[in-house]
Coordinates of C-alpha atoms in Angstrom, one line a residue:
Chain A
M70 CA -34.2 15.6 -5.1
K71 CA -30.6 15.9 -6.4
A72 CA -30.7 12.2 -7.2
T73 CA -34.0 12.6 -9.1
L74 CA -32.4 15.4 -11.2
V75 CA -29.3 13.4 -12.0
M76 CA -31.4 10.4 -12.9
G77 CA -33.7 12.5 -15.1
T78 CA -30.8 14.0 -17.0
A79 CA -29.3 10.5 -17.5
C80 CA -32.7 9.2 -18.8
I81 CA -32.9 12.1 -21.3
L82 CA -29.3 11.5 -22.4
A83 CA -30.0 7.8 -22.8
A84 CA -33.1 8.5 -24.9
V85 CA -31.4 10.8 -27.5
L86 CA -28.2 8.8 -27.6
P87 CA -29.2 6.3 -30.3
F88 CA -30.2 9.1 -32.7
V89 CA -26.9 11.1 -32.3
G90 CA -24.3 8.6 -31.1
S91 CA -21.9 6.8 -33.2
E92 CA -21.9 3.0 -33.7
Y93 CA -19.1 2.8 -31.1
V94 CA -21.0 4.8 -28.5
L95 CA -24.1 2.7 -29.1
S96 CA -22.3 -0.6 -28.6
F97 CA -20.6 0.7 -25.5
T98 CA -24.0 1.8 -24.0
V99 CA -25.6 -1.6 -24.8
Q100 CA -22.8 -3.3 -22.9
L101 CA -23.4 -0.8 -20.1
Y102 CA -27.1 -1.6 -19.8
V103 CA -26.4 -5.3 -19.8
F104 CA -24.0 -4.9 -16.9
V105 CA -26.4 -2.5 -15.1
A106 CA -29.1 -5.2 -15.3
L107 CA -26.8 -8.0 -14.2
A108 CA -25.3 -5.9 -11.4
Y109 CA -28.6 -4.8 -10.0
S110 CA -30.0 -8.3 -10.1
W111 CA -26.9 -9.7 -8.4
N112 CA -27.2 -6.9 -5.8
L113 CA -30.6 -8.1 -4.8
I114 CA -29.5 -11.5 -3.6
G115 CA -25.7 -10.8 -3.1
G116 CA -25.9 -7.3 -1.7
Y117 CA -29.2 -7.1 0.1
A118 CA -29.9 -10.6 1.3
G119 CA -26.1 -11.2 1.7
Y120 CA -26.1 -14.5 -0.3
T121 CA -23.1 -13.7 -2.5
H122 CA -22.5 -16.2 -5.3
F123 CA -20.6 -16.9 -8.5
G124 CA -23.4 -18.5 -10.5
Q125 CA -25.6 -15.7 -11.9
V126 CA -24.1 -16.3 -15.3
A127 CA -26.1 -19.6 -15.3
F128 CA -29.3 -17.6 -15.6
F129 CA -27.7 -15.3 -18.2
G130 CA -26.6 -18.3 -20.3
V131 CA -29.8 -20.3 -19.9
G132 CA -31.7 -17.2 -20.9
A133 CA -29.5 -16.7 -23.9
Y134 CA -30.1 -20.2 -25.1
T135 CA -33.8 -20.2 -24.4
G136 CA -34.1 -16.9 -26.3
A137 CA -31.8 -18.1 -29.2
L138 CA -33.7 -21.3 -29.6
M139 CA -37.0 -19.5 -29.6
M140 CA -35.8 -16.9 -32.2
D141 CA -34.5 -19.8 -34.2
A142 CA -38.0 -21.2 -34.2
G143 CA -39.3 -18.0 -35.5
F144 CA -40.5 -16.0 -32.5
H145 CA -39.9 -12.3 -32.2
W146 CA -36.9 -11.3 -30.1
L147 CA -39.1 -9.5 -27.6
V148 CA -41.2 -12.7 -27.0
A149 CA -38.0 -14.7 -26.8
A150 CA -36.6 -12.3 -24.1
A151 CA -39.8 -12.5 -22.0
A152 CA -39.6 -16.3 -22.2
A153 CA -35.9 -16.2 -21.3
G154 CA -36.7 -14.1 -18.2
L155 CA -39.3 -16.7 -17.2
S156 CA -36.8 -19.5 -17.8
G157 CA -34.4 -17.8 -15.4
A158 CA -37.1 -17.6 -12.7
L159 CA -38.1 -21.2 -13.3
L160 CA -34.5 -22.4 -13.0
A161 CA -34.0 -20.3 -9.9
L162 CA -37.0 -21.6 -8.0
P163 CA -35.8 -25.2 -7.4
L164 CA -32.2 -24.1 -7.4
G165 CA -32.9 -21.6 -4.6
G166 CA -34.9 -24.1 -2.6
A167 CA -32.0 -26.5 -2.7
M168 CA -29.0 -24.2 -2.6
L169 CA -30.1 -21.5 -0.2
R170 CA -29.9 -24.0 2.7
V171 CA -26.2 -23.5 2.7
K172 CA -24.5 -20.2 3.4
G173 CA -21.3 -18.3 2.7
P174 CA -18.6 -20.0 0.7
F175 CA -20.7 -23.1 0.2
F176 CA -23.5 -21.3 -1.5
A177 CA -21.1 -19.1 -3.5
I178 CA -19.0 -22.0 -4.8
G179 CA -22.1 -24.3 -5.2
M180 CA -23.7 -21.7 -7.5
F181 CA -20.4 -21.5 -9.5
G182 CA -20.7 -25.2 -10.0
M183 CA -24.3 -24.9 -11.1
A184 CA -23.2 -22.4 -13.8
R185 CA -20.6 -25.0 -15.0
V186 CA -23.3 -27.7 -15.1
C187 CA -25.5 -25.5 -17.3
E188 CA -22.5 -24.8 -19.5
S189 CA -21.8 -28.4 -20.0
F190 CA -25.4 -29.1 -20.8
A191 CA -25.2 -26.4 -23.5
L192 CA -22.1 -28.1 -24.8
G193 CA -23.4 -31.7 -24.5
F194 CA -26.9 -31.5 -25.9
D195 CA -25.5 -30.6 -29.3
N196 CA -28.5 -31.9 -31.2
I197 CA -30.5 -29.0 -29.6
T198 CA -27.8 -26.3 -29.0
Q199 CA -25.3 -27.1 -31.8
G200 CA -22.8 -27.7 -29.0
G201 CA -19.5 -25.7 -29.2
T202 CA -20.4 -24.4 -32.7
G203 CA -23.0 -22.2 -31.3
I204 CA -26.3 -20.9 -32.7
Y205 CA -26.3 -18.3 -35.5
L206 CA -29.3 -16.0 -35.7
L207 CA -30.6 -13.6 -38.3
P208 CA -29.2 -10.2 -37.4
V209 CA -31.8 -7.6 -36.4
S210 CA -31.8 -4.7 -38.9
D211 CA -32.4 -1.9 -36.4
L212 CA -30.7 -1.9 -33.1
K213 CA -32.8 1.0 -31.6
P214 CA -35.7 -1.1 -30.2
L215 CA -33.2 -3.5 -28.7
Y216 CA -31.3 -0.5 -27.2
F217 CA -34.5 0.9 -25.6
T218 CA -35.6 -2.5 -24.3
L219 CA -32.2 -2.9 -22.5
A220 CA -32.4 0.7 -21.3
A221 CA -35.9 0.1 -19.9
I222 CA -34.8 -3.1 -18.1
A223 CA -31.8 -1.3 -16.6
L224 CA -33.9 1.7 -15.5
G225 CA -36.6 -0.6 -14.1
L226 CA -34.1 -2.4 -11.9
V227 CA -32.7 0.9 -10.6
L228 CA -36.2 2.0 -9.7
L229 CA -37.1 -1.4 -8.2
T230 CA -34.0 -1.3 -6.0
W231 CA -34.8 2.2 -5.0
R232 CA -38.3 1.2 -3.9
L233 CA -36.9 -1.9 -2.1
D234 CA -34.3 0.1 -0.3
N235 CA -36.9 2.4 1.2
S236 CA -39.2 -0.5 2.2
R237 CA -39.6 -2.8 5.1
L238 CA -38.9 -5.7 2.7
G239 CA -35.5 -4.2 2.0
L240 CA -34.7 -3.9 5.7
Q241 CA -35.7 -7.5 6.2
L242 CA -33.4 -8.7 3.4
L243 CA -30.6 -6.6 5.0
A244 CA -31.5 -8.3 8.4
I245 CA -30.9 -11.7 6.7
R246 CA -27.6 -10.4 5.5
E247 CA -26.6 -9.1 8.9
D248 CA -27.7 -12.0 11.1
E249 CA -30.0 -14.6 9.7
T250 CA -30.5 -16.4 13.0
A251 CA -31.5 -13.3 14.8
A252 CA -33.8 -12.2 11.9
D253 CA -35.5 -15.6 12.1
A254 CA -35.9 -15.4 15.9
L255 CA -37.4 -11.9 15.5
G256 CA -40.1 -13.1 13.2
V257 CA -38.6 -12.4 9.8
R258 CA -39.7 -15.1 7.3
T259 CA -36.2 -15.7 6.1
T260 CA -36.6 -18.8 3.9
R261 CA -39.5 -17.3 1.9
L262 CA -37.7 -13.9 1.5
K263 CA -34.3 -15.2 0.4
I264 CA -35.8 -17.7 -2.1
G265 CA -38.1 -14.9 -3.4
A266 CA -35.1 -12.5 -3.8
F267 CA -33.1 -15.2 -5.5
V268 CA -35.9 -15.9 -8.0
V269 CA -36.4 -12.2 -8.8
S270 CA -32.7 -11.8 -9.2
A271 CA -32.7 -14.4 -12.0
I272 CA -35.4 -12.8 -14.2
A273 CA -33.5 -9.9 -15.6
P274 CA -30.3 -11.9 -16.3
G275 CA -32.3 -14.4 -18.2
A276 CA -34.0 -11.8 -20.3
V277 CA -30.8 -9.8 -20.8
G278 CA -29.0 -13.0 -21.9
S279 CA -31.6 -13.4 -24.7
L280 CA -31.3 -9.8 -25.7
Y281 CA -27.5 -10.1 -25.8
A282 CA -27.8 -13.1 -28.1
T283 CA -30.1 -11.0 -30.3
Y284 CA -27.5 -8.2 -30.2
L285 CA -24.6 -10.5 -31.2
S286 CA -26.9 -12.6 -33.4
F287 CA -24.9 -15.5 -32.2
I288 CA -24.5 -17.5 -29.0
D289 CA -22.2 -20.3 -27.9
P290 CA -21.4 -21.8 -24.5
M291 CA -18.2 -19.8 -24.1
T292 CA -20.1 -16.5 -24.5
A293 CA -23.3 -17.5 -22.7
F294 CA -21.6 -18.8 -19.6
A295 CA -18.4 -16.8 -19.6
P296 CA -17.0 -16.6 -16.0
M297 CA -15.6 -13.1 -17.0
T298 CA -19.2 -11.8 -17.2
E299 CA -19.8 -13.1 -13.7
L300 CA -16.6 -11.7 -12.2
T301 CA -17.0 -8.3 -13.9
T302 CA -20.5 -8.0 -12.5
I303 CA -19.5 -8.9 -9.0
A304 CA -16.5 -6.5 -9.2
M305 CA -18.8 -3.7 -10.3
V306 CA -21.2 -4.2 -7.4
L307 CA -18.3 -4.5 -4.9
L308 CA -16.7 -1.4 -6.2
G309 CA -19.9 0.7 -6.1
G310 CA -21.3 -0.7 -2.9
M311 CA -23.2 -3.9 -2.1
G312 CA -26.7 -3.5 -0.8
T313 CA -27.1 0.1 -1.9
V314 CA -29.3 1.8 -4.5
F315 CA -26.7 3.6 -6.5
G316 CA -23.7 1.4 -5.8
P317 CA -24.1 -0.9 -8.7
L318 CA -24.8 2.0 -11.1
I319 CA -21.6 3.8 -10.0
G320 CA -19.7 0.6 -10.1
V321 CA -20.8 -0.2 -13.6
L322 CA -20.1 3.3 -14.8
A323 CA -16.7 3.5 -13.1
M324 CA -15.5 0.2 -14.3
S325 CA -16.8 0.5 -17.8
V326 CA -15.1 3.9 -18.3
V327 CA -11.8 2.8 -16.7
N328 CA -11.9 -0.4 -18.8
E329 CA -12.6 1.5 -22.0
L330 CA -9.9 4.2 -21.4
L331 CA -7.2 1.7 -20.4
W332 CA -8.1 -0.8 -23.1
S333 CA -7.5 1.6 -25.9
R334 CA -4.3 3.0 -24.4
F335 CA -2.6 0.0 -22.8
P336 CA -4.1 -3.0 -24.6
E337 CA -1.4 -5.4 -23.3
I338 CA -1.6 -4.6 -19.6
Y339 CA -5.0 -3.1 -19.2
L340 CA -6.5 -6.0 -17.3
A341 CA -3.6 -5.9 -14.8
I342 CA -4.3 -2.2 -14.2
V343 CA -8.0 -2.9 -13.7
G344 CA -7.1 -5.5 -11.1
V345 CA -4.8 -3.2 -9.2
V346 CA -7.5 -0.4 -9.2
I347 CA -10.1 -2.9 -7.8
L348 CA -7.5 -4.1 -5.2
F349 CA -6.9 -0.6 -3.9
V350 CA -10.6 0.4 -3.8
V351 CA -11.5 -2.8 -1.9
L352 CA -8.6 -2.1 0.5
W353 CA -9.6 1.5 1.2
M354 CA -13.4 1.2 0.8
P355 CA -14.2 -2.5 1.5
R356 CA -18.0 -1.7 1.4
G357 CA -17.8 0.2 -1.8
I358 CA -17.8 3.8 -2.9
V359 CA -21.4 4.5 -2.0
S360 CA -21.3 3.0 1.5
F361 CA -18.0 4.8 2.1
L362 CA -19.6 8.1 1.2
A363 CA -22.8 7.4 3.2
H364 CA -20.8 6.8 6.3
R365 CA -19.0 10.1 5.8
Q366 CA -22.5 11.7 5.7
W367 CA -21.4 14.3 3.2
S368 CA -24.4 16.5 2.4
W369 CA -24.2 16.1 -1.4
V370 CA -24.4 12.3 -1.2
P371 CA -27.9 11.0 -1.2
V372 CA -28.3 9.1 2.1
A373 CA -29.7 5.7 1.3
R374 CA -32.8 4.5 3.1
G375 CA -33.7 8.1 3.9
S376 CA -37.5 7.5 4.1
L377 CA -37.5 6.2 7.7
R378 CA -35.3 9.0 8.9
R379 CA -37.6 11.5 7.3
L380 CA -40.6 9.9 9.0
A381 CA -38.8 9.9 12.3
S382 CA -37.8 13.5 12.0
R383 CA -41.4 14.7 11.6
P384 CA -42.8 16.5 14.6
R385 CA -44.3 13.8 16.8
I386 CA -48.1 13.8 16.9
A387 CA -48.3 12.7 20.5
A388 CA -45.2 13.6 22.4
R389 CA -45.2 11.7 25.6
P390 CA -44.0 13.3 28.8
K391 CA -40.8 11.5 29.9
E392 CA -41.4 8.8 32.4
A393 CA -40.0 9.3 35.8
H394 CA -38.5 6.2 37.3
Chain B
M160 CA -50.1 5.2 33.7
S161 CA -52.0 6.5 30.7
A162 CA -54.0 4.4 28.4
Q163 CA -51.5 5.0 25.7
E164 CA -48.7 3.7 27.8
M165 CA -50.8 0.7 28.7
E166 CA -51.3 0.0 25.0
M167 CA -47.6 0.4 24.3
V168 CA -46.5 -2.8 26.1
A169 CA -49.6 -4.5 27.3
P170 CA -50.1 -8.1 26.0
A171 CA -51.9 -8.2 22.7
A172 CA -54.6 -10.3 24.3
T173 CA -55.3 -12.9 26.8
R174 CA -57.5 -14.6 24.3
E175 CA -55.8 -17.9 24.5
A176 CA -55.6 -18.1 28.2
G177 CA -56.6 -21.4 29.8
R178 CA -56.4 -23.4 26.6
G179 CA -53.9 -26.3 26.3
A180 CA -51.9 -27.8 29.0
G181 CA -50.4 -26.1 32.0
T182 CA -51.5 -23.2 34.0
G183 CA -48.8 -20.6 33.1
I184 CA -48.3 -18.4 30.0
L185 CA -45.2 -20.6 29.3
S186 CA -45.3 -24.2 30.2
V187 CA -42.4 -26.6 29.7
Q188 CA -43.2 -30.2 30.2
G189 CA -40.8 -33.1 30.5
I190 CA -38.2 -31.7 28.1
G191 CA -35.3 -34.0 27.3
K192 CA -32.3 -33.2 25.0
R193 CA -29.2 -35.1 24.3
F194 CA -26.2 -34.0 22.3
G195 CA -24.5 -37.3 21.3
G196 CA -23.8 -39.0 24.5
L197 CA -24.2 -35.9 26.6
V198 CA -27.5 -35.4 28.4
A199 CA -28.1 -31.6 28.3
L200 CA -31.6 -31.7 29.7
N201 CA -33.3 -34.6 31.4
D202 CA -37.0 -34.3 32.0
V203 CA -37.2 -30.6 32.8
S204 CA -40.7 -29.2 33.6
L205 CA -41.5 -25.7 34.7
E206 CA -44.3 -23.2 34.6
V207 CA -44.1 -19.4 34.1
E208 CA -47.1 -17.6 35.5
R209 CA -48.6 -14.7 33.5
G210 CA -47.2 -11.4 34.6
S211 CA -44.4 -12.9 36.7
V212 CA -40.7 -12.5 36.6
T213 CA -39.2 -15.9 36.4
G214 CA -35.6 -16.8 36.3
V215 CA -33.5 -19.8 35.6
I216 CA -30.1 -20.0 37.2
G217 CA -27.5 -22.7 37.2
P218 CA -23.8 -23.2 36.8
N219 CA -22.1 -23.4 33.4
G220 CA -23.1 -26.5 31.5
S221 CA -26.3 -27.0 33.5
G222 CA -28.5 -26.8 30.4
K223 CA -29.8 -23.2 30.7
S224 CA -29.0 -22.2 27.2
T225 CA -30.3 -25.4 25.8
L226 CA -33.6 -24.9 27.6
F227 CA -33.8 -21.3 26.4
N228 CA -33.1 -22.3 22.8
I229 CA -35.8 -25.0 22.9
I230 CA -38.4 -22.5 24.2
A231 CA -37.4 -20.0 21.5
G232 CA -37.6 -22.7 18.8
T233 CA -34.0 -22.7 17.7
L234 CA -33.5 -26.2 19.0
R235 CA -35.8 -29.2 18.9
P236 CA -36.2 -31.3 22.0
D237 CA -35.9 -35.1 21.9
R238 CA -38.8 -35.4 24.4
G239 CA -41.4 -33.3 26.0
R240 CA -43.5 -30.3 24.9
V241 CA -43.5 -26.5 25.2
F242 CA -46.7 -24.5 25.5
L243 CA -46.8 -20.7 24.9
N244 CA -50.1 -19.0 25.6
G245 CA -51.7 -22.5 25.8
R246 CA -50.5 -23.3 22.2
D247 CA -48.1 -26.2 21.6
T248 CA -45.0 -24.6 20.1
T249 CA -42.6 -27.5 20.4
R250 CA -42.2 -27.9 16.7
A251 CA -42.8 -24.2 15.7
S252 CA -40.1 -22.2 14.0
P253 CA -38.4 -19.3 15.8
A254 CA -40.2 -16.9 13.5
E255 CA -43.6 -18.4 14.3
I256 CA -42.9 -18.4 18.0
C257 CA -41.9 -14.7 17.7
R258 CA -45.0 -13.8 15.9
G259 CA -47.0 -15.7 18.5
G260 CA -46.0 -13.1 21.1
V261 CA -42.5 -13.9 22.3
G262 CA -39.8 -11.3 22.2
R263 CA -36.2 -12.3 22.8
T264 CA -32.8 -10.8 23.4
F265 CA -29.5 -12.6 22.9
Q266 CA -26.7 -13.4 25.1
I267 CA -24.2 -12.0 22.7
S268 CA -25.5 -8.9 20.9
R269 CA -27.2 -9.7 17.6
L270 CA -28.0 -6.2 16.5
F271 CA -27.9 -5.7 12.7
G272 CA -24.6 -3.9 12.4
E273 CA -24.9 -2.2 9.0
M274 CA -28.4 -0.9 9.9
T275 CA -29.2 2.1 12.0
V276 CA -30.8 1.7 15.4
L277 CA -34.1 2.9 14.0
E278 CA -33.9 0.5 11.1
N279 CA -33.1 -2.3 13.5
L280 CA -36.4 -1.8 15.2
V281 CA -38.5 -1.0 12.2
A282 CA -37.3 -3.9 10.2
I283 CA -39.1 -6.4 12.4
A284 CA -42.4 -4.4 12.9
H285 CA -44.4 -7.1 11.1
G286 CA -47.9 -6.0 10.2
A287 CA -47.5 -2.3 11.1
S288 CA -47.4 0.5 8.5
D289 CA -44.2 2.5 8.2
P290 CA -45.4 5.5 10.1
E291 CA -46.8 3.3 12.9
A292 CA -43.6 1.3 13.1
V293 CA -41.5 4.4 13.3
E294 CA -43.7 6.0 15.9
R295 CA -43.5 2.8 18.0
A296 CA -39.8 2.5 17.6
L297 CA -39.3 6.1 18.7
E298 CA -41.5 5.5 21.8
L299 CA -39.6 2.5 22.8
L300 CA -36.2 4.2 22.3
D301 CA -37.6 7.0 24.4
F302 CA -38.8 4.6 27.1
L303 CA -35.3 2.9 27.3
E304 CA -33.7 6.4 27.3
V305 CA -31.7 5.6 24.1
A306 CA -33.5 8.0 21.7
H307 CA -30.2 9.8 21.0
L308 CA -28.9 6.6 19.4
R309 CA -31.6 6.7 16.7
D310 CA -29.4 7.3 13.7
K311 CA -26.3 5.5 14.9
W312 CA -25.2 2.3 13.1
G313 CA -25.7 -0.9 15.0
S314 CA -22.0 -1.6 14.8
E315 CA -21.1 1.7 16.4
L316 CA -22.8 1.1 19.7
S317 CA -21.2 0.2 23.0
Y318 CA -21.9 -3.1 24.7
G319 CA -24.4 -1.7 27.1
Q320 CA -26.1 0.4 24.5
R321 CA -26.6 -2.8 22.4
K322 CA -28.3 -4.5 25.4
L323 CA -30.8 -1.6 25.7
V324 CA -31.5 -1.4 22.0
E325 CA -32.0 -5.2 21.8
I326 CA -34.6 -4.9 24.5
A327 CA -36.3 -2.1 22.6
R328 CA -36.2 -4.2 19.4
A329 CA -37.7 -7.2 21.2
L330 CA -40.6 -5.0 22.4
M331 CA -41.5 -3.9 18.9
L332 CA -43.9 -6.7 18.3
R333 CA -45.8 -6.2 21.6
P334 CA -44.8 -9.5 23.0
T335 CA -46.6 -11.2 25.9
V336 CA -43.5 -12.9 27.1
M337 CA -39.9 -11.7 26.9
L338 CA -37.1 -14.2 26.9
L339 CA -34.0 -12.6 28.1
D340 CA -30.7 -14.5 27.6
E341 CA -28.3 -13.3 30.2
P342 CA -29.3 -9.6 30.0
F343 CA -27.0 -8.6 32.9
A344 CA -23.9 -10.5 31.9
G345 CA -20.8 -8.3 31.5
I346 CA -22.3 -4.9 32.1
N347 CA -21.6 -2.5 35.0
P348 CA -23.9 -2.5 38.1
R349 CA -25.2 1.0 37.2
L350 CA -26.6 -0.2 33.9
Q351 CA -27.7 -3.4 35.5
N352 CA -29.9 -1.4 37.8
R353 CA -31.2 0.7 34.9
I354 CA -32.2 -2.4 33.0
V355 CA -33.9 -3.8 36.1
D356 CA -35.9 -0.6 36.5
H357 CA -37.0 -0.8 32.9
L358 CA -38.0 -4.4 33.2
E359 CA -39.9 -3.7 36.4
V360 CA -42.0 -1.0 34.5
L361 CA -42.7 -3.5 31.7
R362 CA -43.8 -6.1 34.2
R363 CA -46.2 -3.7 35.9
R364 CA -47.7 -3.2 32.5
G365 CA -48.5 -6.9 32.2
L366 CA -45.4 -8.3 30.4
T367 CA -44.2 -11.7 31.6
L368 CA -40.4 -11.9 31.9
F369 CA -38.4 -15.1 31.7
F370 CA -34.7 -15.0 31.8
I371 CA -31.6 -17.0 32.4
D372 CA -28.6 -15.4 34.1
H373 CA -25.5 -16.0 36.2
E374 CA -26.0 -12.8 38.2
M375 CA -27.3 -14.3 41.5
R376 CA -27.7 -10.9 43.1
I377 CA -30.2 -9.6 40.5
V378 CA -31.9 -12.9 39.9
L379 CA -32.7 -13.4 43.6
E380 CA -33.6 -9.7 43.9
I381 CA -36.1 -9.3 41.1
C382 CA -37.5 -12.8 40.4
H383 CA -40.8 -14.0 41.9
T384 CA -39.9 -17.6 41.1
V385 CA -36.5 -19.1 40.5
H386 CA -35.8 -22.4 39.0
V387 CA -32.3 -23.8 39.6
L388 CA -30.9 -26.1 37.0
A389 CA -28.0 -28.4 37.6
Q390 CA -26.7 -31.1 35.2
G391 CA -29.8 -30.9 33.1
E392 CA -32.4 -31.2 35.9
V393 CA -34.4 -28.7 37.9
I394 CA -33.1 -29.3 41.4
A395 CA -35.1 -26.5 43.1
S396 CA -38.0 -24.2 42.3
G397 CA -39.8 -21.5 44.3
P398 CA -39.6 -18.0 45.6
A399 CA -36.1 -16.5 45.6
D400 CA -35.7 -16.7 49.4
A401 CA -36.6 -20.3 49.6
V402 CA -34.2 -21.2 46.8
R403 CA -31.4 -19.2 48.4
T404 CA -31.5 -21.4 51.5
D405 CA -32.1 -24.7 49.8
P406 CA -29.3 -27.0 50.7
K407 CA -29.3 -28.7 47.3
V408 CA -28.8 -25.3 45.6
K409 CA -26.0 -24.4 47.9
E410 CA -24.3 -27.7 47.1
A411 CA -24.6 -27.3 43.4
Y412 CA -24.0 -23.6 43.0
F413 CA -22.1 -22.0 45.8

């Protein structure tokens, strides 16, 4: 209930912001939505299914290029974004089938390699992508539709994750994270589930990549496949809490605000300070802020995955007499 | 026993009885498995009768775990076949075997640590709706007398509690056969007896129990049939009393 209230207020704020906010506030919020979309997508495969990896930016970059090329060919930026989302999924399907056979560091680093492969394609096929020069696009005159599209994607992913978290599917993904061998032996269709989660986790990054290209009206390999985008996303999810509904949101908000505050005051050393902040949070709360609070069971923190507990706490329909033996 | 209790653990059906090879609910035929130059199992055959308690004992390195993993589908044999409920499951995946009516527990606890006990059970209730799954999970936790652990995290439980919750979890899918991998290893005799009591109730309700263990006392006490493995071969099979006095078993085990 409290969570619904907070979310509702946030939605109303987000809806009026582009009409009252300054240029600066708008660009800050657009960045925020991009990272919310990236963080929630990464949370699906890295947080829930436990397949952490450093290659999500591959989908972001491929989406950015797909979208940019389509807009260059004259398509509307919304159509381009949809196609970019599809391109992310189409890339993730064979990639997941091949890469998800390996676990842990092998998968994590292997995906990092995949992102670098995509980046070198963008650099190398310069007759299509203009190589290192990048693709320049016609700037959109009004940013508001773009803003609302990004906000809708971000909100959609939060709601999707909330649904997932309260479902059997979410529990099965968590079971894969906790112990894949045991999950398999207990009848969980692990291969299908993890590839599915991986493909779904690639859609929004693809679409958002294209929208970001629209926002910048420019894309080049350095921007599209920036390792900094990847690392920031992962740091945000880690900070907030992997495999939780509100973790990525809290992580994105906390890090964006801290970044913004420090960047303006200590431009020379702000990255070093951010690093130290992350270090301390990871040391004290290795499972992130939200998991830390959930284990404390403070009453004002929404307990994740509450639906089962509520079901279990209902008065039992047929209470059995206790067996004597 | 009420009808509801019957329903709770009774085998899903005996629909496939009699089909395929072998007479038992679980039939292992001529299984061979090598790891490099090491022969782990050499032509092992055994039958597990429906509704029986069957145990496999043997010294360390006798091939017990290999046999167990082949039956559960986590290892592929080089030779031979496994039939469950009359169906050839030699090449089936662990998930398929599980969905075909086989529940299993693990030698070392494999509860999902960052999930609550209730979630551990409900996560694998394939095919049931959420309220049904929760209802069944609560019944099973009640039955194993661990209902108070419902909202604890898997990682918070003691060793013995994990064993009980794992048995409850394995029962979620109404298995016809339970594969128990050393359920009595490393727990105190009091809890051992408690688990034995629970298993006995389950067997009376029609569940077939198949387990491997070191605990000679319990194996000989509760098993109808005991198979003794040594160096990858079944050296003796039969009722516990007969096996106990078999000279070959004495030589290999005691």
